[in-house]
Amino acid sequence: MLLTIPDVLTVAQVKEMRAKLDAADWVDGKVTAGYQAQRVKENHQLPEGHPLAAELGEIVLGALARSPLFMSAALPLRVFPPMFNRYTGGGHFGTHVDTAIRAMASTGQRIRTDISATLFLAGPEEYEGGELMVEDSYGSHSVKLPAGQMVLYPATSLHRVEPVTRGARVASFFWIQSMIRSDADRTLLFDLDQGIQRVAAEAPGSGAAVALTGVYHNLMRRWAEM
């Protein structure tokens, strides 16, 4: 499932974060890339464990916790601490698949990367190029969102970032280990949850909503990994 989460951050939050990121000292993005990714990755990022990354990451995590759409779609068990990257002057990231298991620099705890997330911190008008291209069985999808919006997509997907030919593409990126390992099962649960919410809104007190909610939670019991 590829899904846009609108308005994760407010305009004020984006402005505050950008002011700090624009003044930050960036390092070569290859420092966190695997062997294959190092060959196709040309960008800059804040080092893992950098105090600014930790500070801004807390803002992102707080915003995610307040997003019902994110919680419904991701069903998160663990979220990798948000990282931050910057693409300028032709910077790009060639086609790759994200590393399956990542260890948190602060604790060493490992998470399985079920879902990849990109939270845009620069608006489309600020740069040319830089589209996130995500490939699935239906083809290649181009994603370039307003600042403060986020896209979720399966970490198993082949994806790339097109060269940035003008301006700077600034974003936060991270991964989620979901309680539901299978993308297909997560999609079914998400669609069911959205349907339950519509039924509840259109027919308050409906017995159908209660029955469907029971189905939802019984599927969670069957599929969830804790």
PDB file of C-alpha atoms in Angstrom:
ATOM      1  CA  MET A   1       0.000   0.000   0.000  1.00  0.00           C
ATOM      2  CA  LEU A   2       1.256   3.429  -0.973  1.00  0.00           C
ATOM      3  CA  LEU A   3      -0.501   6.120   1.056  1.00  0.00           C
ATOM      4  CA  THR A   4      -0.164   9.884   1.533  1.00  0.00           C
ATOM      5  CA  ILE A   5      -0.615  11.198   5.076  1.00  0.00           C
ATOM      6  CA  PRO A   6      -1.538  14.905   4.839  1.00  0.00           C
ATOM      7  CA  ASP A   7      -0.739  17.602   7.393  1.00  0.00           C
ATOM      8  CA  VAL A   8       1.580  15.563   9.590  1.00  0.00           C
ATOM      9  CA  LEU A   9       3.389  18.779  10.544  1.00  0.00           C
ATOM     10  CA  THR A  10       1.999  22.290  10.829  1.00  0.00           C
ATOM     11  CA  VAL A  11       3.370  25.200   8.806  1.00  0.00           C
ATOM     12  CA  ALA A  12       4.997  26.528  11.983  1.00  0.00           C
ATOM     13  CA  GLN A  13       6.659  23.185  12.730  1.00  0.00           C
ATOM     14  CA  VAL A  14       8.047  22.933   9.204  1.00  0.00           C
ATOM     15  CA  LYS A  15       9.384  26.489   9.402  1.00  0.00           C
ATOM     16  CA  GLU A  16      11.089  25.830  12.752  1.00  0.00           C
ATOM     17  CA  MET A  17      12.623  22.561  11.589  1.00  0.00           C
ATOM     18  CA  ARG A  18      13.855  24.017   8.313  1.00  0.00           C
ATOM     19  CA  ALA A  19      15.541  26.939  10.052  1.00  0.00           C
ATOM     20  CA  LYS A  20      17.556  24.501  12.151  1.00  0.00           C
ATOM     21  CA  LEU A  21      18.245  22.067   9.316  1.00  0.00           C
ATOM     22  CA  ASP A  22      19.355  24.790   6.905  1.00  0.00           C
ATOM     23  CA  ALA A  23      22.009  25.823   9.439  1.00  0.00           C
ATOM     24  CA  ALA A  24      23.139  22.263  10.208  1.00  0.00           C
ATOM     25  CA  ASP A  25      26.385  20.526   9.283  1.00  0.00           C
ATOM     26  CA  TRP A  26      25.513  17.700   6.891  1.00  0.00           C
ATOM     27  CA  VAL A  27      27.587  14.607   6.159  1.00  0.00           C
ATOM     28  CA  ASP A  28      27.815  12.286   3.172  1.00  0.00           C
ATOM     29  CA  GLY A  29      24.685  10.127   3.036  1.00  0.00           C
ATOM     30  CA  LYS A  30      26.747   7.054   2.202  1.00  0.00           C
ATOM     31  CA  VAL A  31      27.618   6.635   5.892  1.00  0.00           C
ATOM     32  CA  THR A  32      24.329   4.808   6.527  1.00  0.00           C
ATOM     33  CA  ALA A  33      23.993   3.055   3.175  1.00  0.00           C
ATOM     34  CA  GLY A  34      24.473  -0.654   2.653  1.00  0.00           C
ATOM     35  CA  TYR A  35      26.994  -2.012   0.142  1.00  0.00           C
ATOM     36  CA  GLN A  36      24.681  -1.872  -2.860  1.00  0.00           C
ATOM     37  CA  ALA A  37      23.082   1.462  -1.887  1.00  0.00           C
ATOM     38  CA  GLN A  38      26.489   3.164  -1.515  1.00  0.00           C
ATOM     39  CA  ARG A  39      26.993   2.771  -5.244  1.00  0.00           C
ATOM     40  CA  VAL A  40      23.843   4.731  -6.145  1.00  0.00           C
ATOM     41  CA  LYS A  41      23.440   7.188  -3.250  1.00  0.00           C
ATOM     42  CA  GLU A  42      24.439  10.836  -3.664  1.00  0.00           C
ATOM     43  CA  ASN A  43      23.006  13.035  -0.912  1.00  0.00           C
ATOM     44  CA  HIS A  44      23.718  14.475   2.530  1.00  0.00           C
ATOM     45  CA  GLN A  45      22.153  13.724   5.879  1.00  0.00           C
ATOM     46  CA  LEU A  46      22.431  14.372   9.584  1.00  0.00           C
ATOM     47  CA  PRO A  47      24.464  11.666  11.313  1.00  0.00           C
ATOM     48  CA  GLU A  48      22.553   9.075  13.325  1.00  0.00           C
ATOM     49  CA  GLY A  49      22.525  10.139  16.950  1.00  0.00           C
ATOM     50  CA  HIS A  50      23.130  13.812  16.119  1.00  0.00           C
ATOM     51  CA  PRO A  51      21.501  16.002  18.823  1.00  0.00           C
ATOM     52  CA  LEU A  52      19.530  17.948  16.214  1.00  0.00           C
ATOM     53  CA  ALA A  53      18.242  14.736  14.614  1.00  0.00           C
ATOM     54  CA  ALA A  54      17.091  13.564  18.045  1.00  0.00           C
ATOM     55  CA  GLU A  55      15.401  16.910  18.776  1.00  0.00           C
ATOM     56  CA  LEU A  56      13.562  17.107  15.475  1.00  0.00           C
ATOM     57  CA  GLY A  57      12.826  13.393  15.510  1.00  0.00           C
ATOM     58  CA  GLU A  58      10.828  13.845  18.711  1.00  0.00           C
ATOM     59  CA  ILE A  59       8.676  16.422  16.931  1.00  0.00           C
ATOM     60  CA  VAL A  60       8.038  13.956  14.115  1.00  0.00           C
ATOM     61  CA  LEU A  61       7.233  11.083  16.479  1.00  0.00           C
ATOM     62  CA  GLY A  62       4.835  13.278  18.434  1.00  0.00           C
ATOM     63  CA  ALA A  63       3.071  14.260  15.221  1.00  0.00           C
ATOM     64  CA  LEU A  64       2.750  10.619  14.149  1.00  0.00           C
ATOM     65  CA  ALA A  65       1.202   9.679  17.484  1.00  0.00           C
ATOM     66  CA  ARG A  66      -1.497  12.305  16.862  1.00  0.00           C
ATOM     67  CA  SER A  67      -2.313  11.050  13.351  1.00  0.00           C
ATOM     68  CA  PRO A  68      -5.200   8.543  13.289  1.00  0.00           C
ATOM     69  CA  LEU A  69      -4.567   7.878   9.594  1.00  0.00           C
ATOM     70  CA  PHE A  70      -0.921   6.938  10.241  1.00  0.00           C
ATOM     71  CA  MET A  71      -1.864   4.671  13.140  1.00  0.00           C
ATOM     72  CA  SER A  72      -4.558   2.942  11.077  1.00  0.00           C
ATOM     73  CA  ALA A  73      -2.305   2.412   8.055  1.00  0.00           C
ATOM     74  CA  ALA A  74       0.964   1.493   9.762  1.00  0.00           C
ATOM     75  CA  LEU A  75      -0.247  -0.289  12.927  1.00  0.00           C
ATOM     76  CA  PRO A  76       3.208   0.496  14.348  1.00  0.00           C
ATOM     77  CA  LEU A  77       5.028  -1.713  16.812  1.00  0.00           C
ATOM     78  CA  ARG A  78       8.320   0.202  16.619  1.00  0.00           C
ATOM     79  CA  VAL A  79       9.412   3.307  14.723  1.00  0.00           C
ATOM     80  CA  PHE A  80      13.054   3.833  13.781  1.00  0.00           C
ATOM     81  CA  PRO A  81      14.259   7.243  15.022  1.00  0.00           C
ATOM     82  CA  PRO A  82      13.572   9.724  12.195  1.00  0.00           C
ATOM     83  CA  MET A  83      16.574  10.730  10.119  1.00  0.00           C
ATOM     84  CA  PHE A  84      16.997  13.750   7.851  1.00  0.00           C
ATOM     85  CA  ASN A  85      18.479  14.137   4.375  1.00  0.00           C
ATOM     86  CA  ARG A  86      19.164  16.816   1.785  1.00  0.00           C
ATOM     87  CA  TYR A  87      19.570  16.569  -1.983  1.00  0.00           C
ATOM     88  CA  THR A  88      21.142  19.402  -4.036  1.00  0.00           C
ATOM     89  CA  GLY A  89      23.223  19.904  -7.189  1.00  0.00           C
ATOM     90  CA  GLY A  90      22.215  16.724  -8.996  1.00  0.00           C
ATOM     91  CA  GLY A  91      22.010  14.659  -5.810  1.00  0.00           C
ATOM     92  CA  HIS A  92      19.987  11.489  -6.223  1.00  0.00           C
ATOM     93  CA  PHE A  93      19.461   7.974  -4.898  1.00  0.00           C
ATOM     94  CA  GLY A  94      19.342   5.256  -7.517  1.00  0.00           C
ATOM     95  CA  THR A  95      16.987   2.291  -7.524  1.00  0.00           C
ATOM     96  CA  HIS A  96      17.328   0.204  -4.359  1.00  0.00           C
ATOM     97  CA  VAL A  97      15.468  -1.745  -1.687  1.00  0.00           C
ATOM     98  CA  ASP A  98      15.788  -0.667   1.934  1.00  0.00           C
ATOM     99  CA  THR A  99      17.781  -2.804   4.371  1.00  0.00           C
ATOM    100  CA  ALA A 100      15.508  -5.398   5.980  1.00  0.00           C
ATOM    101  CA  ILE A 101      16.835  -5.079   9.548  1.00  0.00           C
ATOM    102  CA  ARG A 102      18.209  -1.885  11.092  1.00  0.00           C
ATOM    103  CA  ALA A 103      19.776  -1.323  14.504  1.00  0.00           C
ATOM    104  CA  MET A 104      19.069   1.863  16.432  1.00  0.00           C
ATOM    105  CA  ALA A 105      22.290   3.751  17.105  1.00  0.00           C
ATOM    106  CA  SER A 106      21.183   4.821  20.599  1.00  0.00           C
ATOM    107  CA  THR A 107      20.166   1.397  21.952  1.00  0.00           C
ATOM    108  CA  GLY A 108      21.271  -1.225  19.435  1.00  0.00           C
ATOM    109  CA  GLN A 109      17.703  -2.516  19.306  1.00  0.00           C
ATOM    110  CA  ARG A 110      16.897  -4.012  15.943  1.00  0.00           C
ATOM    111  CA  ILE A 111      13.721  -3.434  14.004  1.00  0.00           C
ATOM    112  CA  ARG A 112      12.340  -5.090  10.894  1.00  0.00           C
ATOM    113  CA  THR A 113      11.660  -2.465   8.235  1.00  0.00           C
ATOM    114  CA  ASP A 114       8.156  -3.289   7.037  1.00  0.00           C
ATOM    115  CA  ILE A 115       7.186   0.229   5.972  1.00  0.00           C
ATOM    116  CA  SER A 116       9.285   3.097   4.617  1.00  0.00           C
ATOM    117  CA  ALA A 117       8.286   6.698   5.265  1.00  0.00           C
ATOM    118  CA  THR A 118       9.331   9.998   3.694  1.00  0.00           C
ATOM    119  CA  LEU A 119       8.153  13.216   5.343  1.00  0.00           C
ATOM    120  CA  PHE A 120       8.701  16.180   3.029  1.00  0.00           C
ATOM    121  CA  LEU A 121      10.184  19.326   4.602  1.00  0.00           C
ATOM    122  CA  ALA A 122      10.580  21.318   1.367  1.00  0.00           C
ATOM    123  CA  GLY A 123       7.695  22.260  -0.893  1.00  0.00           C
ATOM    124  CA  PRO A 124       7.642  21.232  -4.584  1.00  0.00           C
ATOM    125  CA  GLU A 125       8.180  24.864  -5.582  1.00  0.00           C
ATOM    126  CA  GLU A 126      11.535  24.945  -3.774  1.00  0.00           C
ATOM    127  CA  TYR A 127      13.322  22.463  -6.034  1.00  0.00           C
ATOM    128  CA  GLU A 128      13.214  20.768  -9.411  1.00  0.00           C
ATOM    129  CA  GLY A 129      13.491  17.006  -9.750  1.00  0.00           C
ATOM    130  CA  GLY A 130      13.751  15.005  -6.550  1.00  0.00           C
ATOM    131  CA  GLU A 131      10.645  12.908  -7.133  1.00  0.00           C
ATOM    132  CA  LEU A 132      10.410   9.733  -5.058  1.00  0.00           C
ATOM    133  CA  MET A 133       9.686   6.932  -7.528  1.00  0.00           C
ATOM    134  CA  VAL A 134       8.129   3.813  -6.011  1.00  0.00           C
ATOM    135  CA  GLU A 135       7.677   0.679  -8.118  1.00  0.00           C
ATOM    136  CA  ASP A 136       5.020  -1.954  -7.522  1.00  0.00           C
ATOM    137  CA  SER A 137       3.028  -4.446  -9.552  1.00  0.00           C
ATOM    138  CA  TYR A 138       0.992  -1.579 -11.032  1.00  0.00           C
ATOM    139  CA  GLY A 139       4.012   0.340 -12.311  1.00  0.00           C
ATOM    140  CA  SER A 140       6.108   3.260 -11.123  1.00  0.00           C
ATOM    141  CA  HIS A 141       4.551   5.966  -8.938  1.00  0.00           C
ATOM    142  CA  SER A 142       5.953   9.503  -8.648  1.00  0.00           C
ATOM    143  CA  VAL A 143       5.647  11.198  -5.256  1.00  0.00           C
ATOM    144  CA  LYS A 144       6.468  14.863  -4.586  1.00  0.00           C
ATOM    145  CA  LEU A 145       4.394  16.283  -1.744  1.00  0.00           C
ATOM    146  CA  PRO A 146       3.921  19.652  -0.062  1.00  0.00           C
ATOM    147  CA  ALA A 147       6.037  20.343   3.012  1.00  0.00           C
ATOM    148  CA  GLY A 148       4.555  18.692   6.097  1.00  0.00           C
ATOM    149  CA  GLN A 149       3.020  15.771   4.207  1.00  0.00           C
ATOM    150  CA  MET A 150       4.288  12.197   4.305  1.00  0.00           C
ATOM    151  CA  VAL A 151       4.131   9.091   2.151  1.00  0.00           C
ATOM    152  CA  LEU A 152       4.151   5.495   3.405  1.00  0.00           C
ATOM    153  CA  TYR A 153       5.089   2.586   1.140  1.00  0.00           C
ATOM    154  CA  PRO A 154       6.243  -1.022   1.584  1.00  0.00           C
ATOM    155  CA  ALA A 155       9.950  -1.217   2.392  1.00  0.00           C
ATOM    156  CA  THR A 156      10.114  -4.180   0.039  1.00  0.00           C
ATOM    157  CA  SER A 157       9.460  -1.845  -2.904  1.00  0.00           C
ATOM    158  CA  LEU A 158      12.101  -0.860  -5.408  1.00  0.00           C
ATOM    159  CA  HIS A 159      12.361   2.919  -5.197  1.00  0.00           C
ATOM    160  CA  ARG A 160      14.633   5.835  -6.061  1.00  0.00           C
ATOM    161  CA  VAL A 161      14.972   9.612  -5.763  1.00  0.00           C
ATOM    162  CA  GLU A 162      15.381  11.446  -9.055  1.00  0.00           C
ATOM    163  CA  PRO A 163      18.256  13.969  -9.422  1.00  0.00           C
ATOM    164  CA  VAL A 164      17.596  17.407  -7.919  1.00  0.00           C
ATOM    165  CA  THR A 165      18.541  19.950 -10.575  1.00  0.00           C
ATOM    166  CA  ARG A 166      17.593  23.146  -8.725  1.00  0.00           C
ATOM    167  CA  GLY A 167      17.181  24.086  -5.077  1.00  0.00           C
ATOM    168  CA  ALA A 168      17.240  21.671  -2.157  1.00  0.00           C
ATOM    169  CA  ARG A 169      15.020  18.707  -1.365  1.00  0.00           C
ATOM    170  CA  VAL A 170      14.904  18.328   2.433  1.00  0.00           C
ATOM    171  CA  ALA A 171      13.049  15.477   4.112  1.00  0.00           C
ATOM    172  CA  SER A 172      12.835  13.168   7.085  1.00  0.00           C
ATOM    173  CA  PHE A 173      12.982   9.449   6.409  1.00  0.00           C
ATOM    174  CA  PHE A 174      12.503   6.448   8.654  1.00  0.00           C
ATOM    175  CA  TRP A 175      11.031   2.968   8.898  1.00  0.00           C
ATOM    176  CA  ILE A 176       8.266   1.267  10.813  1.00  0.00           C
ATOM    177  CA  GLN A 177       8.039  -2.265  12.120  1.00  0.00           C
ATOM    178  CA  SER A 178       4.339  -3.004  12.002  1.00  0.00           C
ATOM    179  CA  MET A 179       2.389  -5.363  14.227  1.00  0.00           C
ATOM    180  CA  ILE A 180       1.192  -6.800  10.905  1.00  0.00           C
ATOM    181  CA  ARG A 181       4.130  -8.095   8.879  1.00  0.00           C
ATOM    182  CA  SER A 182       2.292  -8.615   5.571  1.00  0.00           C
ATOM    183  CA  ASP A 183       1.576  -5.553   3.445  1.00  0.00           C
ATOM    184  CA  ALA A 184      -1.484  -7.305   1.987  1.00  0.00           C
ATOM    185  CA  ASP A 185      -2.876  -8.003   5.462  1.00  0.00           C
ATOM    186  CA  ARG A 186      -2.186  -4.423   6.591  1.00  0.00           C
ATOM    187  CA  THR A 187      -4.026  -3.142   3.523  1.00  0.00           C
ATOM    188  CA  LEU A 188      -7.064  -5.306   4.293  1.00  0.00           C
ATOM    189  CA  LEU A 189      -7.138  -4.083   7.890  1.00  0.00           C
ATOM    190  CA  PHE A 190      -6.744  -0.473   6.800  1.00  0.00           C
ATOM    191  CA  ASP A 191      -9.586  -0.743   4.286  1.00  0.00           C
ATOM    192  CA  LEU A 192     -11.769  -2.448   6.892  1.00  0.00           C
ATOM    193  CA  ASP A 193     -10.993   0.228   9.499  1.00  0.00           C
ATOM    194  CA  GLN A 194     -11.801   3.031   7.062  1.00  0.00           C
ATOM    195  CA  GLY A 195     -15.072   1.284   6.156  1.00  0.00           C
ATOM    196  CA  ILE A 196     -16.022   0.909   9.832  1.00  0.00           C
ATOM    197  CA  GLN A 197     -15.429   4.613  10.384  1.00  0.00           C
ATOM    198  CA  ARG A 198     -17.670   5.504   7.443  1.00  0.00           C
ATOM    199  CA  VAL A 199     -20.469   3.203   8.646  1.00  0.00           C
ATOM    200  CA  ALA A 200     -20.204   4.626  12.169  1.00  0.00           C
ATOM    201  CA  ALA A 201     -20.372   8.192  10.847  1.00  0.00           C
ATOM    202  CA  GLU A 202     -23.278   7.556   8.472  1.00  0.00           C
ATOM    203  CA  ALA A 203     -25.297   5.366  10.846  1.00  0.00           C
ATOM    204  CA  PRO A 204     -24.366   6.129  14.489  1.00  0.00           C
ATOM    205  CA  GLY A 205     -25.139   3.222  16.776  1.00  0.00           C
ATOM    206  CA  SER A 206     -25.326   0.810  13.855  1.00  0.00           C
ATOM    207  CA  GLY A 207     -25.074  -2.858  14.706  1.00  0.00           C
ATOM    208  CA  ALA A 208     -23.147  -3.318  11.471  1.00  0.00           C
ATOM    209  CA  ALA A 209     -20.333  -1.112  12.755  1.00  0.00           C
ATOM    210  CA  VAL A 210     -20.120  -3.167  15.951  1.00  0.00           C
ATOM    211  CA  ALA A 211     -20.041  -6.439  14.018  1.00  0.00           C
ATOM    212  CA  LEU A 212     -17.370  -5.180  11.616  1.00  0.00           C
ATOM    213  CA  THR A 213     -15.308  -3.910  14.540  1.00  0.00           C
ATOM    214  CA  GLY A 214     -15.405  -7.413  15.977  1.00  0.00           C
ATOM    215  CA  VAL A 215     -14.130  -8.821  12.682  1.00  0.00           C
ATOM    216  CA  TYR A 216     -11.329  -6.224  12.655  1.00  0.00           C
ATOM    217  CA  HIS A 217     -10.100  -7.111  16.122  1.00  0.00           C
ATOM    218  CA  ASN A 218     -10.348 -10.842  15.537  1.00  0.00           C
ATOM    219  CA  LEU A 219      -8.168 -10.462  12.446  1.00  0.00           C
ATOM    220  CA  MET A 220      -5.723  -8.431  14.535  1.00  0.00           C
ATOM    221  CA  ARG A 221      -5.581 -11.244  17.078  1.00  0.00           C
ATOM    222  CA  ARG A 222      -4.864 -13.729  14.314  1.00  0.00           C
ATOM    223  CA  TRP A 223      -2.174 -11.715  12.489  1.00  0.00           C
ATOM    224  CA  ALA A 224      -0.516  -9.411  15.005  1.00  0.00           C
ATOM    225  CA  GLU A 225       3.089  -9.986  16.123  1.00  0.00           C
ATOM    226  CA  MET A 226       4.155  -8.371  19.366  1.00  0.00           C
TER     227      MET A 226
END
